[in-house]
Amino acid sequence: MANNTTFSTPLIATQVSVLDFFVPGSSSILAAIELVLGTNSYIRPLMLCMFLAFLGRRVFRFVWDVAETYFVSTVHVQYGSEVYDMVNLWATSQPFARRARSSMARVGWKSPSYSDFEEDRHRGRRRKKLLYYLPWNGTFYFSYNEHLFWFRSREKENDGYLQQVVTVSCFGSPTVLRQLFDDCRDGYLKLTNNKTAVFEYLRHGNWQRTSLKSIRPISTVVMDEEDKEGLLRDIESFLDPGALTWHANRGIPYRRGYLLYGPPGTGKSSLCLSLAGHFGLDMYILNLSGTHGVPLDQALIRAGRVDRKLELPNADEDAAFRLFCMVFKGAKGDIPDPKRKAEDDDDTVENYGRQFVRKIPDGEFSPAEIQSYLVEHRGSARMALGKVQEWMDRTRTERAKMARANAPTAASPSTM
């Protein structure tokens, strides 16, 4: 008697065959899984739901990719650039950053929010070790001017170290996105007003802002006044709007090189910082030590690279007198110092200053050394005058000790 075997076709294959239009072969896969697991009435809808969820995710990803390609505007922010600082500073003050479950905590000059910075400034307080939190390693959505935006942050390896990659996106015209970046810039400039940004070279042509320095008035730089005025006139002429066209019409490279030289502490760095603040420029610092193994002096000072050389020597009598008056004379906006003696009016200060410079030999001490000593005794010009000889003796002794410590030692004879 022959055995008849009946095979039943799983119902799910005919019910969901339409899925083959989206994922070819999907109905056959579901039918095979159902055949293996049996025809339990609970398994069939569960499998269908799981597959639909998988399919829905694929469809959503496809639709989203199409939308991003054709309907989304995106700005990519270069790591370490000043725009990177602008966007990150703005982001730290936004509600979506405070709600972020993934953040990077940092310490820096930046205030957690512009309002906090303004409040502390008006109260006269100085906040130390400010913490700010940046959304990190994820996608964060927010609303701006009634538009949906998303801030995307992720890590990318570059030359063996991880750096942050930031993009900001929105639906629609890039005009709205650029308006957001304009607001980021405005907030950054507000916070950095009356500051000079200092950048240092990283690698591969990239520069990173490493600090912000308060603008130092050019009037506080103690140097030969004739040299200072000539330098200011020369820079003003170079930065004149018509100078670029003048150079281009004559085929002359639009650049200007200045060589400042002199002993340490004579104000070379201070002068550069003050000039940058005076003309509203940033400072870029590049360490040329050992570059490509080529010696740092003849290559730098040849004609065409250095247009003007300016020596900043140790303090002479005039420089020492001006430093004395700058420290002890009252200045506009000074907070009353309870340590300042009542007899130290401007006339008295000038009298003490003339006595002070007669005790200091010309050219022996740098302006930085003299200024440091005077600031130490800023509460009393009389005390600064009375202790100057003691300070000079101590400074000479310290110099001698440092010279002996830095002197090369004779090689000791080898022993067997």
Coordinates of C-alpha atoms in Angstrom, one line a residue:
M1 CA 0.0 0.0 0.0
A2 CA 1.6 3.2 -1.1
N3 CA 2.2 6.0 1.4
N4 CA 0.9 9.4 0.2
T5 CA 2.8 12.4 1.6
T6 CA 1.1 15.7 1.4
F7 CA 3.2 18.9 1.4
S8 CA 1.4 22.1 2.4
T9 CA 2.7 25.5 1.2
P10 CA 3.1 28.0 4.0
L11 CA 0.5 30.6 3.8
I12 CA 3.0 33.4 4.5
A13 CA 4.6 33.0 1.1
T14 CA 1.5 34.0 -0.8
Q15 CA 0.6 36.7 1.8
V16 CA 3.8 38.6 1.7
S17 CA 5.1 37.8 -1.8
V18 CA 4.7 41.5 -2.6
L19 CA 7.7 42.0 -0.4
D20 CA 9.8 40.5 -3.2
F21 CA 9.4 43.9 -5.0
F22 CA 11.4 45.5 -2.2
V23 CA 13.7 42.7 -1.2
P24 CA 13.9 40.0 -3.9
G25 CA 13.6 36.5 -2.4
S26 CA 12.3 37.6 0.9
S27 CA 9.1 35.5 0.7
S28 CA 11.0 32.4 0.0
I29 CA 13.3 33.1 3.0
L30 CA 10.3 33.6 5.3
A31 CA 8.6 30.4 4.0
A32 CA 11.8 28.4 4.7
I33 CA 12.1 29.7 8.2
E34 CA 8.4 28.9 8.9
L35 CA 8.9 25.4 7.6
V36 CA 11.7 24.8 9.9
L37 CA 10.1 26.3 13.0
G38 CA 6.6 24.9 12.3
T39 CA 3.2 26.5 11.7
N40 CA 2.6 27.8 15.2
S41 CA 0.1 30.6 14.9
Y42 CA 2.2 32.9 17.1
I43 CA 5.5 32.5 15.1
R44 CA 4.0 33.6 11.8
P45 CA 2.9 37.1 12.8
L46 CA 6.0 37.6 14.9
M47 CA 8.2 36.8 12.0
L48 CA 6.2 39.1 9.8
C49 CA 6.5 42.0 12.2
M50 CA 10.2 41.5 12.6
F51 CA 10.7 41.5 8.9
L52 CA 8.5 44.5 8.4
A53 CA 10.5 46.4 11.0
F54 CA 13.7 45.4 9.2
L55 CA 12.2 46.5 5.9
G56 CA 10.9 49.7 7.3
R57 CA 14.3 50.6 8.6
R58 CA 15.8 50.0 5.2
V59 CA 13.2 52.0 3.4
F60 CA 13.5 54.9 5.9
R61 CA 17.3 54.9 5.5
F62 CA 16.9 55.0 1.7
V63 CA 14.3 57.8 1.9
W64 CA 16.5 59.8 4.3
D65 CA 19.6 59.4 2.1
V66 CA 17.7 60.7 -0.9
A67 CA 16.4 63.6 1.2
E68 CA 19.9 64.5 2.5
T69 CA 21.2 64.3 -1.1
Y70 CA 18.7 66.6 -2.7
F71 CA 17.0 68.6 0.0
V72 CA 19.5 69.1 2.8
S73 CA 22.1 71.8 3.2
T74 CA 25.3 71.0 5.2
V75 CA 28.3 72.9 6.4
H76 CA 31.4 70.9 7.3
V77 CA 33.6 72.5 10.1
Q78 CA 37.4 71.9 9.9
Y79 CA 38.9 70.7 13.2
G80 CA 41.1 73.3 14.9
S81 CA 39.9 76.2 12.8
E82 CA 38.5 79.4 14.2
V83 CA 35.1 78.4 12.8
Y84 CA 35.4 75.2 14.9
D85 CA 35.7 77.4 18.0
M86 CA 32.8 79.6 16.9
V87 CA 30.4 76.8 16.4
N88 CA 31.5 74.8 19.5
L89 CA 31.2 77.9 21.7
W90 CA 27.7 78.6 20.4
A91 CA 26.7 75.0 20.8
T92 CA 27.8 74.9 24.5
S93 CA 25.2 77.6 25.3
Q94 CA 22.3 75.9 23.6
P95 CA 19.6 73.7 25.3
F96 CA 20.2 70.7 23.0
A97 CA 23.8 70.6 24.3
R98 CA 22.6 70.6 28.0
R99 CA 20.2 67.7 27.1
A100 CA 22.8 65.7 25.3
R101 CA 23.5 62.3 26.8
S102 CA 26.9 62.1 25.2
S103 CA 29.2 65.1 25.9
M104 CA 32.8 66.0 26.0
A105 CA 33.9 68.0 29.1
R106 CA 36.7 70.5 28.7
V107 CA 38.4 73.3 30.6
G108 CA 39.2 76.6 28.8
W109 CA 38.7 80.3 28.6
K110 CA 35.2 79.9 27.1
S111 CA 32.3 80.5 29.4
P112 CA 29.5 78.0 29.4
S113 CA 27.1 80.6 28.1
Y114 CA 27.3 84.2 27.0
S115 CA 25.0 85.3 29.8
D116 CA 27.2 83.7 32.4
F117 CA 30.2 85.5 31.0
E118 CA 28.4 88.9 31.0
E119 CA 27.1 88.4 34.6
D120 CA 30.5 87.6 35.9
R121 CA 32.1 90.5 34.1
H122 CA 29.6 93.0 35.6
R123 CA 30.0 91.6 39.0
G124 CA 33.8 91.9 38.8
R125 CA 34.4 88.3 39.4
R126 CA 36.8 86.0 37.7
R127 CA 35.8 82.5 37.2
K128 CA 38.6 79.9 37.3
K129 CA 38.8 76.6 35.5
L130 CA 35.5 77.0 33.5
L131 CA 33.9 73.8 32.5
Y132 CA 32.0 73.6 29.2
Y133 CA 30.3 70.6 27.7
L134 CA 30.2 69.9 24.0
P135 CA 27.8 67.4 22.4
W136 CA 30.0 64.5 21.4
N137 CA 29.9 61.4 19.1
G138 CA 26.3 61.6 17.9
T139 CA 23.5 63.5 16.1
F140 CA 21.7 66.2 18.0
Y141 CA 18.6 67.9 16.7
F142 CA 17.5 71.5 17.5
S143 CA 15.3 74.2 16.2
Y144 CA 16.6 77.6 15.0
N145 CA 14.5 80.3 13.4
E146 CA 11.6 77.8 13.0
H147 CA 13.8 75.4 11.0
L148 CA 15.0 71.9 12.0
F149 CA 18.7 71.6 12.3
W150 CA 21.0 68.8 13.4
F151 CA 24.5 69.0 14.9
R152 CA 26.5 65.9 14.1
S153 CA 29.7 65.1 15.9
R154 CA 32.0 62.1 15.5
E155 CA 35.6 61.0 15.9
K156 CA 38.0 60.5 13.1
E157 CA 41.5 59.2 13.2
N158 CA 44.1 61.5 11.6
D159 CA 47.8 60.8 11.8
G160 CA 47.4 58.4 14.7
Y161 CA 45.2 60.6 16.9
L162 CA 41.5 61.2 17.1
Q163 CA 40.0 64.5 16.2
Q164 CA 36.4 65.7 16.2
V165 CA 34.5 66.1 12.9
V166 CA 31.6 68.4 13.1
T167 CA 28.8 69.1 10.5
V168 CA 25.7 71.2 10.8
S169 CA 22.7 70.5 8.5
C170 CA 19.2 71.7 7.8
F171 CA 16.4 71.1 5.3
G172 CA 16.0 73.8 2.7
S173 CA 18.1 76.6 1.4
P174 CA 21.7 77.1 2.7
T175 CA 20.8 80.7 3.4
V176 CA 19.3 79.7 6.8
L177 CA 22.3 77.6 7.6
R178 CA 24.7 80.5 6.9
Q179 CA 22.6 82.8 9.0
L180 CA 23.2 80.4 11.9
F181 CA 26.9 80.5 11.3
D182 CA 26.8 84.3 11.2
D183 CA 25.2 84.2 14.6
C184 CA 27.9 81.9 15.9
R185 CA 30.5 84.3 14.6
D186 CA 28.8 87.3 16.2
G187 CA 28.7 85.6 19.6
Y188 CA 32.3 84.6 19.3
L189 CA 33.4 88.2 18.4
K190 CA 31.4 89.6 21.3
L191 CA 33.1 87.3 23.7
T192 CA 36.6 87.9 22.2
N193 CA 36.2 91.7 21.9
N194 CA 39.4 93.6 22.9
K195 CA 41.3 90.4 22.7
T196 CA 44.1 89.2 20.3
A197 CA 43.9 85.6 19.1
V198 CA 47.2 83.7 19.1
F199 CA 47.5 80.8 16.7
E200 CA 50.2 78.1 16.6
Y201 CA 51.1 75.8 13.8
L202 CA 49.9 72.2 14.0
R203 CA 50.7 70.3 10.9
H204 CA 49.8 70.0 7.2
G205 CA 49.1 73.7 6.9
N206 CA 46.7 73.8 9.9
W207 CA 46.7 76.4 12.6
Q208 CA 45.0 76.3 16.0
R209 CA 44.1 79.1 18.3
T210 CA 45.9 78.5 21.5
S211 CA 45.1 81.6 23.6
L212 CA 43.5 85.0 23.7
K213 CA 45.5 87.9 25.0
S214 CA 44.2 91.2 26.2
I215 CA 45.1 94.0 23.9
R216 CA 48.0 96.0 25.2
P217 CA 48.0 99.7 24.3
I218 CA 50.9 100.6 22.1
S219 CA 51.5 103.5 24.5
T220 CA 52.6 101.1 27.2
V221 CA 55.4 99.6 25.1
V222 CA 58.6 101.2 26.3
M223 CA 61.0 101.6 23.5
D224 CA 62.6 104.4 21.4
E225 CA 59.7 106.7 20.5
E226 CA 61.1 107.6 17.1
D227 CA 61.5 103.9 16.2
K228 CA 58.0 103.2 17.4
E229 CA 56.4 106.0 15.4
G230 CA 58.3 105.0 12.3
L231 CA 57.2 101.4 12.7
L232 CA 53.6 102.4 13.1
R233 CA 53.7 104.6 10.0
D234 CA 55.2 101.8 7.9
I235 CA 52.6 99.2 9.0
E236 CA 49.8 101.7 8.4
S237 CA 51.1 102.3 4.9
F238 CA 51.3 98.6 4.2
L239 CA 47.7 97.9 5.5
D240 CA 46.2 100.8 3.5
P241 CA 43.4 99.6 1.2
G242 CA 45.2 100.8 -1.9
A243 CA 48.5 99.1 -1.0
L244 CA 47.5 95.7 -2.4
T245 CA 46.6 97.2 -5.8
W246 CA 49.8 99.2 -5.8
H247 CA 51.9 96.1 -5.3
A248 CA 50.0 94.0 -7.8
N249 CA 50.3 96.7 -10.6
R250 CA 54.1 96.6 -10.1
G251 CA 54.5 92.8 -9.7
I252 CA 55.9 93.3 -6.2
P253 CA 54.8 90.6 -3.6
Y254 CA 52.4 92.0 -1.1
R255 CA 54.3 91.2 2.1
R256 CA 56.3 93.1 4.7
G257 CA 59.0 91.6 6.9
Y258 CA 60.2 93.0 10.2
L259 CA 63.2 91.7 12.2
L260 CA 63.1 92.5 15.9
Y261 CA 66.3 91.6 17.6
G262 CA 67.9 92.2 21.0
P263 CA 68.6 90.5 24.4
P264 CA 65.8 88.5 26.1
G265 CA 63.3 90.6 28.0
T266 CA 63.6 93.7 25.8
G267 CA 60.0 93.6 24.6
K268 CA 60.1 91.9 21.2
S269 CA 57.1 89.6 21.9
S270 CA 55.2 92.4 23.8
L271 CA 55.7 94.7 20.8
C272 CA 54.3 92.1 18.4
L273 CA 51.3 91.5 20.6
S274 CA 50.7 95.2 21.0
L275 CA 51.0 95.9 17.2
A276 CA 48.5 93.1 16.5
G277 CA 46.0 94.6 18.9
H278 CA 46.6 98.1 17.7
F279 CA 45.8 97.1 14.1
G280 CA 43.1 94.5 14.9
L281 CA 45.2 91.6 13.6
D282 CA 45.8 88.0 14.9
M283 CA 49.1 86.6 15.9
Y284 CA 50.5 83.4 14.2
I285 CA 53.5 81.7 15.9
L286 CA 55.7 79.4 13.9
N287 CA 58.8 77.7 15.5
L288 CA 61.4 77.6 12.8
S289 CA 64.0 75.8 15.0
G290 CA 65.7 73.1 12.9
T291 CA 63.3 73.4 10.0
H292 CA 64.5 70.9 7.3
G293 CA 68.0 71.0 8.9
V294 CA 68.7 74.4 7.3
P295 CA 70.3 77.2 9.4
L296 CA 67.3 79.7 11.1
D297 CA 69.5 83.4 10.5
Q298 CA 70.9 83.9 6.9
A299 CA 67.8 82.5 5.2
L300 CA 65.5 84.6 7.2
I301 CA 67.2 88.0 7.0
R302 CA 68.2 88.0 3.4
A303 CA 66.9 90.8 1.2
G304 CA 63.3 90.4 0.2
R305 CA 62.3 88.7 3.4
V306 CA 63.2 91.3 5.9
D307 CA 62.3 94.9 4.9
R308 CA 63.1 96.6 8.2
K309 CA 65.3 95.7 11.1
L310 CA 64.7 97.1 14.6
E311 CA 66.9 96.6 17.6
L312 CA 65.4 96.5 21.0
P313 CA 68.3 96.9 23.5
N314 CA 68.4 96.7 27.2
A315 CA 66.9 99.7 29.1
D316 CA 68.7 103.0 29.0
E317 CA 68.0 106.0 31.3
D318 CA 64.9 107.2 29.3
A319 CA 63.4 103.7 29.2
A320 CA 63.9 103.1 32.9
F321 CA 62.3 106.5 33.7
R322 CA 59.3 105.8 31.6
L323 CA 58.8 102.4 33.1
F324 CA 59.0 104.0 36.6
C325 CA 56.3 106.5 35.7
M326 CA 54.1 104.0 34.0
V327 CA 54.0 101.8 37.1
F328 CA 53.6 104.4 39.8
K329 CA 51.6 107.2 38.1
G330 CA 47.8 106.9 38.3
A331 CA 46.0 105.7 35.2
K332 CA 42.4 106.2 34.2
G333 CA 40.2 103.4 35.4
D334 CA 42.6 102.3 38.2
I335 CA 41.0 100.7 41.2
P336 CA 42.2 102.5 44.4
D337 CA 45.1 100.6 45.9
P338 CA 45.1 100.7 49.7
K339 CA 48.9 100.0 49.7
R340 CA 49.6 103.1 47.6
K341 CA 51.1 105.9 49.7
A342 CA 49.4 109.2 49.7
E343 CA 52.6 111.1 49.0
D344 CA 53.1 109.3 45.7
D345 CA 51.5 111.9 43.5
D346 CA 52.6 112.4 40.0
D347 CA 55.2 115.1 40.7
T348 CA 56.7 113.0 43.5
V349 CA 56.8 109.9 41.3
E350 CA 58.7 111.8 38.6
N351 CA 61.2 113.0 41.3
Y352 CA 61.7 109.5 42.5
G353 CA 62.0 108.3 38.9
R354 CA 64.9 110.6 38.2
Q355 CA 66.7 109.4 41.3
F356 CA 65.9 105.8 40.3
V357 CA 67.5 106.0 36.9
R358 CA 70.7 107.6 38.2
K359 CA 71.2 104.4 40.2
I360 CA 70.7 102.0 37.3
P361 CA 73.6 101.6 34.8
D362 CA 72.5 102.1 31.1
G363 CA 72.1 98.8 29.2
E364 CA 72.7 96.4 32.0
F365 CA 69.1 95.4 32.8
S366 CA 66.3 94.5 30.4
P367 CA 63.0 96.4 30.5
A368 CA 61.3 93.2 31.6
E369 CA 63.6 92.9 34.6
I370 CA 63.1 96.5 35.7
Q371 CA 59.3 96.3 35.2
S372 CA 59.1 93.1 37.3
Y373 CA 60.9 94.8 40.1
L374 CA 58.8 97.9 40.0
V375 CA 55.5 95.9 39.9
E376 CA 56.7 94.0 43.0
H377 CA 56.8 97.4 44.8
R378 CA 53.9 99.1 43.1
G379 CA 52.4 100.1 46.4
S380 CA 55.2 102.6 47.1
A381 CA 57.5 104.4 44.8
R382 CA 59.7 105.4 47.7
M383 CA 60.2 101.8 48.6
A384 CA 61.1 100.9 45.0
L385 CA 63.7 103.7 45.0
G386 CA 65.1 102.6 48.4
K387 CA 65.6 99.0 47.6
V388 CA 67.0 99.3 44.0
Q389 CA 70.6 98.6 45.0
E390 CA 69.6 95.5 46.9
W391 CA 67.6 94.3 43.8
M392 CA 70.5 95.0 41.5
D393 CA 73.0 93.0 43.7
R394 CA 70.5 90.1 43.9
T395 CA 69.9 90.1 40.2
R396 CA 73.7 90.0 39.4
T397 CA 74.2 87.2 41.8
E398 CA 71.4 85.1 40.3
R399 CA 72.8 85.8 36.8
A400 CA 76.2 84.5 37.9
K401 CA 74.7 81.3 39.4
M402 CA 72.7 80.6 36.2
A403 CA 75.8 81.2 34.1
R404 CA 77.8 78.7 36.1
A405 CA 74.9 76.2 36.0
N406 CA 74.6 76.5 32.2
A407 CA 78.3 76.5 31.5
P408 CA 79.6 73.3 29.8
T409 CA 81.5 71.0 32.2
A410 CA 84.9 69.6 31.3
A411 CA 84.9 66.0 30.4
S412 CA 86.2 63.8 33.1
P413 CA 89.0 61.4 32.3
S414 CA 87.9 57.9 31.5
T415 CA 88.7 55.2 34.0
M416 CA 89.8 51.6 33.2

